[in-house]
Coordinates of C-alpha atoms in Angstrom, one line a residue:
M1238 CA 118.3 96.1 125.9
S1239 CA 116.9 93.7 123.3
A1240 CA 118.9 90.7 122.2
V1241 CA 120.9 91.0 119.0
V1242 CA 119.4 88.8 116.2
D1243 CA 121.2 87.8 113.0
S1244 CA 118.3 87.3 110.6
R1245 CA 120.7 86.1 107.9
R1246 CA 121.1 82.8 109.8
L1247 CA 117.4 82.1 109.8
P1248 CA 116.0 84.2 106.9
G1249 CA 113.1 81.7 106.4
L1250 CA 112.0 82.2 110.0
T1251 CA 112.3 86.0 109.8
L1252 CA 110.2 86.1 106.7
F1253 CA 107.7 83.6 108.2
V1254 CA 107.2 86.0 111.2
I1255 CA 106.8 89.1 109.1
A1256 CA 104.6 87.4 106.4
S1257 CA 102.4 85.7 109.1
C1258 CA 101.6 89.1 110.6
E1259 CA 100.6 90.5 107.2
T1260 CA 98.6 87.4 106.6
I1261 CA 96.3 87.6 109.6
L1262 CA 95.8 91.4 109.2
L1263 CA 94.8 90.9 105.5
L1264 CA 92.6 87.9 106.2
D1265 CA 90.6 89.8 108.7
G1266 CA 89.1 92.0 106.0
T1267 CA 87.3 89.1 104.3
I1268 CA 87.2 86.3 106.9
V1269 CA 84.9 88.5 109.0
N1270 CA 82.8 89.7 106.1
I1271 CA 81.7 86.2 105.0
A1272 CA 80.7 85.4 108.6
L1273 CA 78.5 88.5 109.1
P1274 CA 75.1 86.7 108.6
A1275 CA 76.1 84.2 111.3
V1276 CA 77.2 87.0 113.6
Q1277 CA 73.9 88.7 113.0
N1278 CA 71.9 85.6 114.0
G1279 CA 74.2 84.7 116.9
L1280 CA 74.3 88.0 118.6
R1281 CA 71.0 89.4 117.3
V1282 CA 72.8 92.4 115.8
S1283 CA 70.7 95.0 113.9
P1284 CA 71.6 95.6 110.2
T1285 CA 73.0 99.0 111.1
D1286 CA 75.2 97.7 113.9
L1287 CA 76.3 94.8 111.6
S1288 CA 77.9 97.1 109.1
W1289 CA 80.0 98.5 112.0
V1290 CA 81.5 95.1 112.7
V1291 CA 83.5 95.9 109.5
N1292 CA 83.6 99.6 109.7
A1293 CA 84.8 99.9 113.3
F1294 CA 88.0 98.1 112.3
A1295 CA 88.4 100.0 109.1
L1296 CA 87.9 103.4 110.7
V1297 CA 90.5 102.9 113.4
F1298 CA 93.0 101.1 111.2
G1299 CA 92.8 103.7 108.4
G1300 CA 92.9 106.6 110.7
L1301 CA 96.0 105.6 112.7
L1302 CA 98.1 104.0 110.0
L1303 CA 100.5 106.9 109.6
F1304 CA 100.7 107.3 113.4
G1305 CA 101.7 103.6 113.6
S1306 CA 104.4 104.2 111.1
R1307 CA 105.8 107.2 113.0
A1308 CA 105.6 105.3 116.3
G1309 CA 107.8 102.6 114.8
D1310 CA 110.4 105.2 113.7
V1311 CA 110.7 106.8 117.1
L1312 CA 110.0 103.9 119.6
G1313 CA 111.5 101.1 117.5
R1314 CA 109.7 99.2 114.7
R1315 CA 110.1 95.7 116.2
R1316 CA 108.7 96.9 119.5
V1317 CA 105.7 98.7 118.0
F1318 CA 105.2 95.7 115.6
T1319 CA 105.1 93.3 118.6
V1320 CA 102.8 95.5 120.7
G1321 CA 100.5 95.9 117.7
I1322 CA 100.2 92.2 117.0
A1323 CA 99.8 91.4 120.7
L1324 CA 96.9 93.9 120.9
F1325 CA 95.3 92.5 117.8
T1326 CA 95.6 88.9 119.2
V1327 CA 94.1 89.8 122.6
A1328 CA 91.3 91.7 120.8
S1329 CA 90.7 88.7 118.6
L1330 CA 90.3 86.5 121.6
G1331 CA 87.8 89.0 123.0
G1332 CA 85.9 88.9 119.7
G1333 CA 85.5 85.2 119.9
F1334 CA 83.9 85.5 123.3
A1335 CA 81.7 88.5 122.4
T1336 CA 78.3 88.4 124.0
S1337 CA 76.7 91.6 122.5
A1338 CA 77.0 93.9 119.6
T1339 CA 78.6 96.6 121.8
H1340 CA 81.2 94.1 123.0
L1341 CA 82.0 93.1 119.5
L1342 CA 82.3 96.6 118.2
V1343 CA 84.7 97.7 121.0
V1344 CA 86.8 94.6 120.2
R1345 CA 86.9 95.4 116.5
A1346 CA 88.1 98.9 117.2
L1347 CA 90.9 97.5 119.3
Q1348 CA 91.8 95.1 116.5
G1349 CA 92.0 98.1 114.2
L1350 CA 94.4 99.9 116.7
G1351 CA 96.6 96.8 116.9
A1352 CA 96.6 96.5 113.1
A1353 CA 97.5 100.2 112.7
L1354 CA 100.6 99.7 114.9
A1355 CA 101.7 96.4 113.3
A1356 CA 100.9 96.8 109.6
P1357 CA 103.1 99.9 108.7
N1358 CA 106.1 98.2 110.3
T1359 CA 105.9 94.9 108.5
L1360 CA 107.4 96.2 105.3
A1361 CA 109.8 98.4 107.2
L1362 CA 111.1 95.4 109.1
L1363 CA 111.4 93.3 106.0
M1364 CA 113.6 96.1 104.5
T1365 CA 115.7 96.2 107.7
N1366 CA 116.3 92.4 107.8
F1367 CA 116.9 91.8 104.1
E1368 CA 119.5 93.9 102.4
D1369 CA 118.8 95.7 99.2
G1370 CA 119.1 93.5 96.1
E1371 CA 118.5 89.8 95.6
R1372 CA 117.6 88.7 99.2
R1373 CA 115.3 91.6 99.8
N1374 CA 113.4 91.1 96.5
R1375 CA 113.0 87.4 97.0
A1376 CA 111.5 88.2 100.4
L1377 CA 109.4 91.0 98.7
A1378 CA 108.0 88.5 96.3
V1379 CA 106.7 86.3 99.1
Y1380 CA 105.4 89.4 101.0
S1381 CA 103.6 90.7 97.9
T1382 CA 102.1 87.3 97.1
I1383 CA 100.6 87.1 100.6
A1384 CA 99.3 90.7 100.3
G1385 CA 97.6 89.9 97.0
S1386 CA 96.1 86.6 98.0
G1387 CA 95.0 87.6 101.5
M1388 CA 91.4 88.5 100.6
A1389 CA 90.8 85.3 98.5
L1390 CA 92.2 83.1 101.2
G1391 CA 90.1 84.9 103.8
L1392 CA 86.9 84.1 101.9
V1393 CA 87.9 80.4 101.7
L1394 CA 88.8 80.2 105.4
G1395 CA 85.9 82.3 106.5
G1396 CA 83.4 80.1 104.6
L1397 CA 84.9 76.9 106.0
L1398 CA 85.0 78.1 109.6
T1399 CA 81.5 79.6 109.5
E1400 CA 79.7 76.7 107.9
L1401 CA 81.6 73.8 109.5
G1402 CA 82.0 75.4 112.9
T1403 CA 80.9 78.7 114.3
W1404 CA 81.4 82.4 113.5
R1405 CA 83.5 82.7 116.6
L1406 CA 86.3 80.7 115.0
V1407 CA 87.0 83.6 112.5
F1408 CA 88.3 85.5 115.6
F1409 CA 89.8 82.6 117.5
V1410 CA 91.9 81.6 114.4
N1411 CA 94.0 84.7 114.9
V1412 CA 95.0 83.8 118.5
P1413 CA 97.5 80.9 118.0
I1414 CA 99.1 82.7 115.0
G1415 CA 99.4 86.0 116.9
L1416 CA 100.9 84.3 120.0
L1417 CA 103.5 82.5 117.8
I1418 CA 104.4 85.8 116.1
V1419 CA 104.8 87.5 119.5
L1420 CA 107.1 84.7 120.8
L1421 CA 109.2 84.4 117.6
T1422 CA 109.7 88.1 116.8
P1423 CA 112.5 88.8 119.4
L1424 CA 114.3 85.6 118.3
S1425 CA 114.2 86.1 114.6
V1426 CA 113.7 89.8 113.7
N1427 CA 116.3 92.5 114.0
E1428 CA 115.2 95.8 115.5
A1429 CA 115.6 98.7 113.1
E1430 CA 117.7 101.7 113.9
R1431 CA 115.7 104.1 116.0
H1432 CA 115.5 107.8 115.0
T1433 CA 116.0 110.2 117.8
G1434 CA 113.7 113.1 118.0
R1435 CA 110.1 113.9 118.9
F1436 CA 106.8 112.9 117.6
D1437 CA 105.5 115.2 114.9
V1438 CA 102.6 116.1 117.2
L1439 CA 100.8 118.5 114.8
G1440 CA 101.4 116.2 111.9
T1441 CA 100.1 113.2 113.9
I1442 CA 96.9 115.1 114.9
T1443 CA 96.1 116.4 111.4
S1444 CA 96.9 113.1 109.6
T1445 CA 95.0 111.0 112.1
L1446 CA 91.9 113.2 112.2
G1447 CA 92.1 113.8 108.5
M1448 CA 92.4 110.1 107.6
T1449 CA 89.7 109.1 110.1
S1450 CA 87.3 111.8 108.8
L1451 CA 87.9 110.7 105.2
V1452 CA 87.5 106.9 106.0
Y1453 CA 84.3 107.7 108.0
A1454 CA 82.9 109.7 105.0
L1455 CA 83.7 106.8 102.7
I1456 CA 81.9 104.4 105.1
R1457 CA 78.8 106.6 105.1
V1458 CA 78.6 106.9 101.4
S1459 CA 79.3 103.2 100.8
G1460 CA 75.6 102.7 101.2
G1461 CA 75.1 104.6 98.0
D1462 CA 74.0 108.0 99.4
W1463 CA 76.5 110.7 98.2
D1464 CA 74.0 113.4 99.3
D1465 CA 74.5 112.6 103.0
G1466 CA 75.2 115.9 104.7
V1467 CA 77.4 114.3 107.4
A1468 CA 79.4 112.5 104.8
I1469 CA 79.9 115.7 102.8
A1470 CA 81.0 117.6 105.9
C1471 CA 83.5 114.8 106.7
F1472 CA 84.9 114.8 103.2
V1473 CA 85.5 118.6 103.4
L1474 CA 86.9 118.3 107.0
G1475 CA 89.2 115.4 105.9
A1476 CA 90.4 117.3 102.9
L1477 CA 91.2 120.4 104.9
L1478 CA 93.0 118.4 107.6
L1479 CA 95.0 116.5 105.1
A1480 CA 95.9 119.8 103.3
A1481 CA 97.0 121.1 106.7
F1482 CA 99.0 117.9 107.2
V1483 CA 100.8 118.6 103.9
A1484 CA 101.6 122.1 105.0
V1485 CA 102.9 121.0 108.4
E1486 CA 105.1 118.3 106.9
A1487 CA 106.6 120.7 104.4
R1488 CA 107.9 122.9 107.3
T1489 CA 108.7 120.4 110.1
P1490 CA 112.4 119.3 110.4
Q1491 CA 111.3 115.7 111.2
P1492 CA 108.3 115.0 109.1
M1493 CA 106.1 111.9 109.5
V1494 CA 106.0 111.5 105.7
P1495 CA 109.1 113.0 103.9
F1496 CA 108.0 114.4 100.6
R1497 CA 111.3 113.4 99.0
L1498 CA 109.7 109.9 98.7
F1499 CA 107.5 111.3 95.9
R1500 CA 110.3 113.1 94.0
D1501 CA 111.1 109.9 92.1
R1502 CA 108.5 109.6 89.3
S1503 CA 108.6 105.8 89.3
R1504 CA 107.9 105.5 93.0
A1505 CA 105.2 108.1 93.0
S1506 CA 103.5 106.3 90.1
A1507 CA 103.8 103.0 91.9
F1508 CA 102.1 104.5 94.9
A1509 CA 99.3 105.7 92.7
D1510 CA 98.9 102.2 91.2
M1511 CA 98.7 100.7 94.7
L1512 CA 95.8 103.0 95.3
L1513 CA 93.9 102.4 92.1
V1514 CA 94.2 98.6 91.8
P1515 CA 92.7 97.9 95.3
A1516 CA 89.9 100.3 94.3
T1517 CA 88.9 97.7 91.8
L1518 CA 89.8 94.5 93.7
I1519 CA 87.8 95.2 96.8
G1520 CA 84.6 95.9 94.8
M1521 CA 85.3 92.7 92.7
F1522 CA 85.3 90.5 95.8
F1523 CA 82.4 92.3 97.4
F1524 CA 80.0 92.0 94.5
L1525 CA 81.1 88.6 93.3
T1526 CA 80.5 87.1 96.7
Q1527 CA 76.9 88.3 96.4
F1528 CA 76.6 86.9 92.9
L1529 CA 77.9 83.5 93.9
Q1530 CA 75.5 83.2 96.8
E1531 CA 72.4 85.0 95.6
V1532 CA 72.4 84.1 91.9
L1533 CA 74.3 80.8 91.7
G1534 CA 73.1 79.6 95.1
F1535 CA 76.5 78.8 96.6
G1536 CA 76.8 78.3 100.4
P1537 CA 79.6 80.0 102.4
V1538 CA 82.0 77.1 101.9
Q1539 CA 81.3 76.9 98.1
A1540 CA 81.6 80.7 97.8
G1541 CA 84.9 80.8 99.6
L1542 CA 86.4 77.9 97.6
A1543 CA 85.2 79.5 94.4
F1544 CA 87.9 82.2 95.0
L1545 CA 90.7 79.7 95.4
P1546 CA 91.8 80.0 91.7
V1547 CA 92.8 83.6 92.5
A1548 CA 95.2 82.5 95.2
V1549 CA 96.6 79.7 93.1
A1550 CA 97.1 81.8 90.0
L1551 CA 98.7 84.6 92.1
F1552 CA 101.2 82.3 93.7
A1553 CA 102.2 80.9 90.3
S1554 CA 102.5 84.3 88.7
A1555 CA 104.4 85.9 91.6
K1556 CA 106.9 83.1 91.5
A1557 CA 107.3 83.5 87.7
C1558 CA 107.6 87.2 88.2
V1559 CA 110.8 86.8 90.3
R1560 CA 112.5 85.0 87.4
L1561 CA 111.2 87.4 84.7
L1562 CA 112.0 90.7 86.5
P1563 CA 115.7 90.7 85.7
R1564 CA 115.0 89.8 82.1
V1565 CA 112.2 92.1 81.1
G1566 CA 112.1 94.8 83.9
A1567 CA 109.5 96.1 86.2
R1568 CA 107.5 98.3 83.8
P1569 CA 106.6 95.5 81.2
L1570 CA 105.6 93.2 84.1
A1571 CA 103.5 95.8 85.8
L1572 CA 101.8 96.8 82.6
T1573 CA 101.0 93.1 81.9
G1574 CA 99.7 92.6 85.4
V1575 CA 97.5 95.7 85.5
G1576 CA 96.3 95.0 82.0
A1577 CA 95.3 91.5 83.0
V1578 CA 93.3 92.9 85.9
A1579 CA 91.6 95.4 83.5
V1580 CA 90.6 92.5 81.2
A1581 CA 89.3 90.4 84.1
I1582 CA 87.1 93.1 85.5
T1583 CA 85.8 94.0 82.0
W1584 CA 85.0 90.3 81.4
L1585 CA 83.1 90.1 84.7
S1586 CA 81.0 93.1 83.7
F1587 CA 79.3 91.0 81.1
V1588 CA 78.1 88.4 83.6
S1589 CA 74.4 87.5 83.4
A1590 CA 71.8 85.7 85.4
D1591 CA 72.4 82.7 83.2
S1592 CA 76.1 82.7 83.6
G1593 CA 77.6 79.7 85.3
Y1594 CA 80.8 79.6 87.5
L1595 CA 82.8 77.7 84.9
T1596 CA 81.6 79.8 81.9
G1597 CA 81.4 83.3 83.4
V1598 CA 83.5 83.5 86.6
L1599 CA 86.5 81.1 86.6
G1600 CA 88.3 82.7 83.7
P1601 CA 88.2 86.2 85.2
L1602 CA 89.3 84.9 88.6
V1603 CA 92.4 83.2 87.1
L1604 CA 93.2 86.5 85.2
F1605 CA 92.8 88.4 88.5
G1606 CA 95.3 86.1 90.2
L1607 CA 97.8 86.3 87.3
G1608 CA 97.4 90.1 87.1
I1609 CA 97.9 90.7 90.8
G1610 CA 101.0 88.6 91.0
L1611 CA 102.6 90.2 87.9
S1612 CA 101.8 93.7 89.0
V1613 CA 102.2 93.9 92.8
V1614 CA 105.7 92.3 93.0
P1615 CA 107.4 94.8 90.5
L1616 CA 105.4 97.7 91.9
N1617 CA 106.6 96.9 95.5
V1618 CA 110.2 96.5 94.1
V1619 CA 109.9 100.0 92.5
I1620 CA 108.6 101.5 95.7
V1621 CA 111.4 100.2 98.0
S1622 CA 114.3 100.5 95.6
G1623 CA 116.9 102.9 96.7
I1624 CA 115.1 103.9 99.9
D1625 CA 117.2 105.2 102.8
P1626 CA 116.7 102.9 105.9
G1627 CA 115.5 105.9 107.8
D1628 CA 112.6 106.3 105.4
S1629 CA 111.4 102.6 105.4
G1630 CA 108.8 103.2 108.0
A1631 CA 107.3 106.1 106.1
V1632 CA 107.3 104.1 102.9
S1633 CA 105.5 101.3 104.6
G1634 CA 102.9 103.6 106.1
V1635 CA 102.2 105.4 102.9
L1636 CA 101.8 102.1 101.0
Q1637 CA 99.4 100.7 103.6
A1638 CA 97.4 104.0 103.6
S1639 CA 97.2 104.0 99.8
Q1640 CA 95.8 100.5 99.8
Q1641 CA 93.3 101.2 102.6
L1642 CA 92.0 104.4 101.2
G1643 CA 92.0 103.1 97.6
G1644 CA 89.9 100.1 98.7
S1645 CA 87.5 102.2 100.7
L1646 CA 87.1 104.8 98.1
G1647 CA 86.7 102.2 95.3
L1648 CA 84.1 100.3 97.2
A1649 CA 82.1 103.5 98.1
V1650 CA 82.1 104.5 94.4
L1651 CA 81.1 101.1 93.1
V1652 CA 78.4 100.6 95.7
T1653 CA 76.9 103.9 94.8
V1654 CA 77.0 103.0 91.1
F1655 CA 75.4 99.7 91.9
G1656 CA 72.6 101.4 93.9
N1657 CA 71.8 103.9 91.2
A1658 CA 71.8 101.1 88.5
T1659 CA 69.4 98.9 90.5
R1660 CA 67.1 101.8 91.3
G1661 CA 67.1 102.8 87.7
A1662 CA 66.0 99.3 86.7
G1663 CA 62.6 100.0 88.2
Q1664 CA 62.6 97.0 90.5
V1665 CA 61.4 97.3 94.1
R1666 CA 62.8 93.9 95.0
L1667 CA 66.2 92.9 93.6
T1668 CA 65.6 90.0 91.2
H1669 CA 68.6 88.1 89.9
E1670 CA 68.4 90.1 86.7
T1671 CA 68.4 93.4 88.5
L1672 CA 71.2 92.3 90.9
V1673 CA 73.4 91.2 87.9
Y1674 CA 72.6 94.4 86.0
G1675 CA 73.8 96.5 89.0
I1676 CA 77.0 94.4 89.4
G1677 CA 77.8 94.6 85.7
T1678 CA 77.4 98.4 85.8
A1679 CA 79.6 98.7 88.9
Y1680 CA 82.3 96.5 87.3
R1681 CA 82.4 98.7 84.2
V1682 CA 83.3 101.6 86.4
G1683 CA 85.9 99.5 88.2
A1684 CA 87.4 98.9 84.8
L1685 CA 88.0 102.6 84.5
F1686 CA 90.1 102.5 87.7
T1687 CA 92.3 99.8 86.2
L1688 CA 92.6 101.6 82.8
L1689 CA 93.8 104.7 84.7
A1690 CA 96.3 102.5 86.6
L1691 CA 97.5 101.2 83.3
L1692 CA 98.0 104.7 82.0
V1693 CA 99.9 105.7 85.1
T1694 CA 102.1 102.7 84.8
A1695 CA 102.9 103.3 81.2
I1696 CA 103.8 106.9 81.7
G1697 CA 105.4 106.9 85.1
V1698 CA 107.0 103.6 86.0
R1699 CA 110.6 103.1 84.9
P1700 CA 112.9 100.0 85.4
P1701 CA 114.3 99.6 88.9
S1702 CA 118.0 100.2 89.6
P1703 CA 120.3 97.2 89.1
S1704 CA 120.4 96.6 92.8
A1705 CA 116.7 95.8 92.7
V1706 CA 117.0 93.0 90.2
V1707 CA 116.3 89.5 91.4
T1708 CA 118.5 86.8 89.9
E1709 CA 117.3 83.8 91.7
Q1710 CA 114.0 82.0 92.0
V1711 CA 112.0 82.2 95.2

């Protein structure tokens, strides 16, 4: 029997443990990306295999997210959370000692499995350890800030570790943090109430295979080829399996994803926003990293530090959001935040080969940070407000799945747009002008995602209940 923990006595430590887990899982997405050229040289990885250093993680993580959520409900969220972060930590250690491409790809898949077990249970444990209302939403503000700034901080840290040390450090850096989380979790985090019952076997199979098929299809078309026969087949298979999953969940007495979560219009709209906004953000980071290094000539450290204004602005806006939420409500803040992201991506779409960092990039990055902080906090509050404790795992899993699929789909679409634009420019070799033209075209499509999110927010999101109001500063 696990020891009883009173998280109210050490709320800071409890939040530190949960937020630290979210931090290293989110950092992984960009900290590894910026180290890829060094990995290629160090292990002599082919360009094809190099893409799978990222994709192996994304495929397993995206495919098993809902399974990780259900495992937490049945086996205990704290237990599954601890197992997941322990597996991620051991796999990270193996990644740092990788001696071949095959070795590294196996490790990346294991990291994805660990992340799929841990990630869906972070938000669920936060909801368990912080009661609804003021304390929970102060914690949610910190959690949301970390979630929004994880990619930017990963670029900064990845650049520093790669240029000043070795690419292996981008894996080793997870180890001490992961060990600390494993040691502190039993001492600081309450276990959630377990739900008796069986695994939804058919739902697990259809959701896992459907998500995996869809993520794999998105990975294949992210190179710009939407005519790929295998990708089309995987899209169709994924859609059929997910449709079967919906049919199964509608009939099973203990569903993995209770559909009652989507009956509330505000919550359903917030879920949609948390799919659409990452669809823009992932592409922004992806293409802007290329612009900074290829056009402006920044090194890895400079390119990473160039994104620091996003994190700074995000921290500031999220803190302000906590004070503003009880005064103006979730809807106006979310509208302002999503609108700021829309202005930022539109601004970036006008970047040219002659643009400098201060004149063409810094302003949009600050707007991105402000927009993320002002939108993610109220959207997360809307999503978790009034949730039954028994549904917290499902809410966390759906939220993580929305962000993962939104980012993957958005990147696939924007990369395809970029490829078509650069081919249409009539250049065999990408000059700075051609590269910038393709990036601008992709960003204009990204702006459409944010405009759709703005429309969804305006129509669907309503103010949270009084219990969701924050009355104190973080």
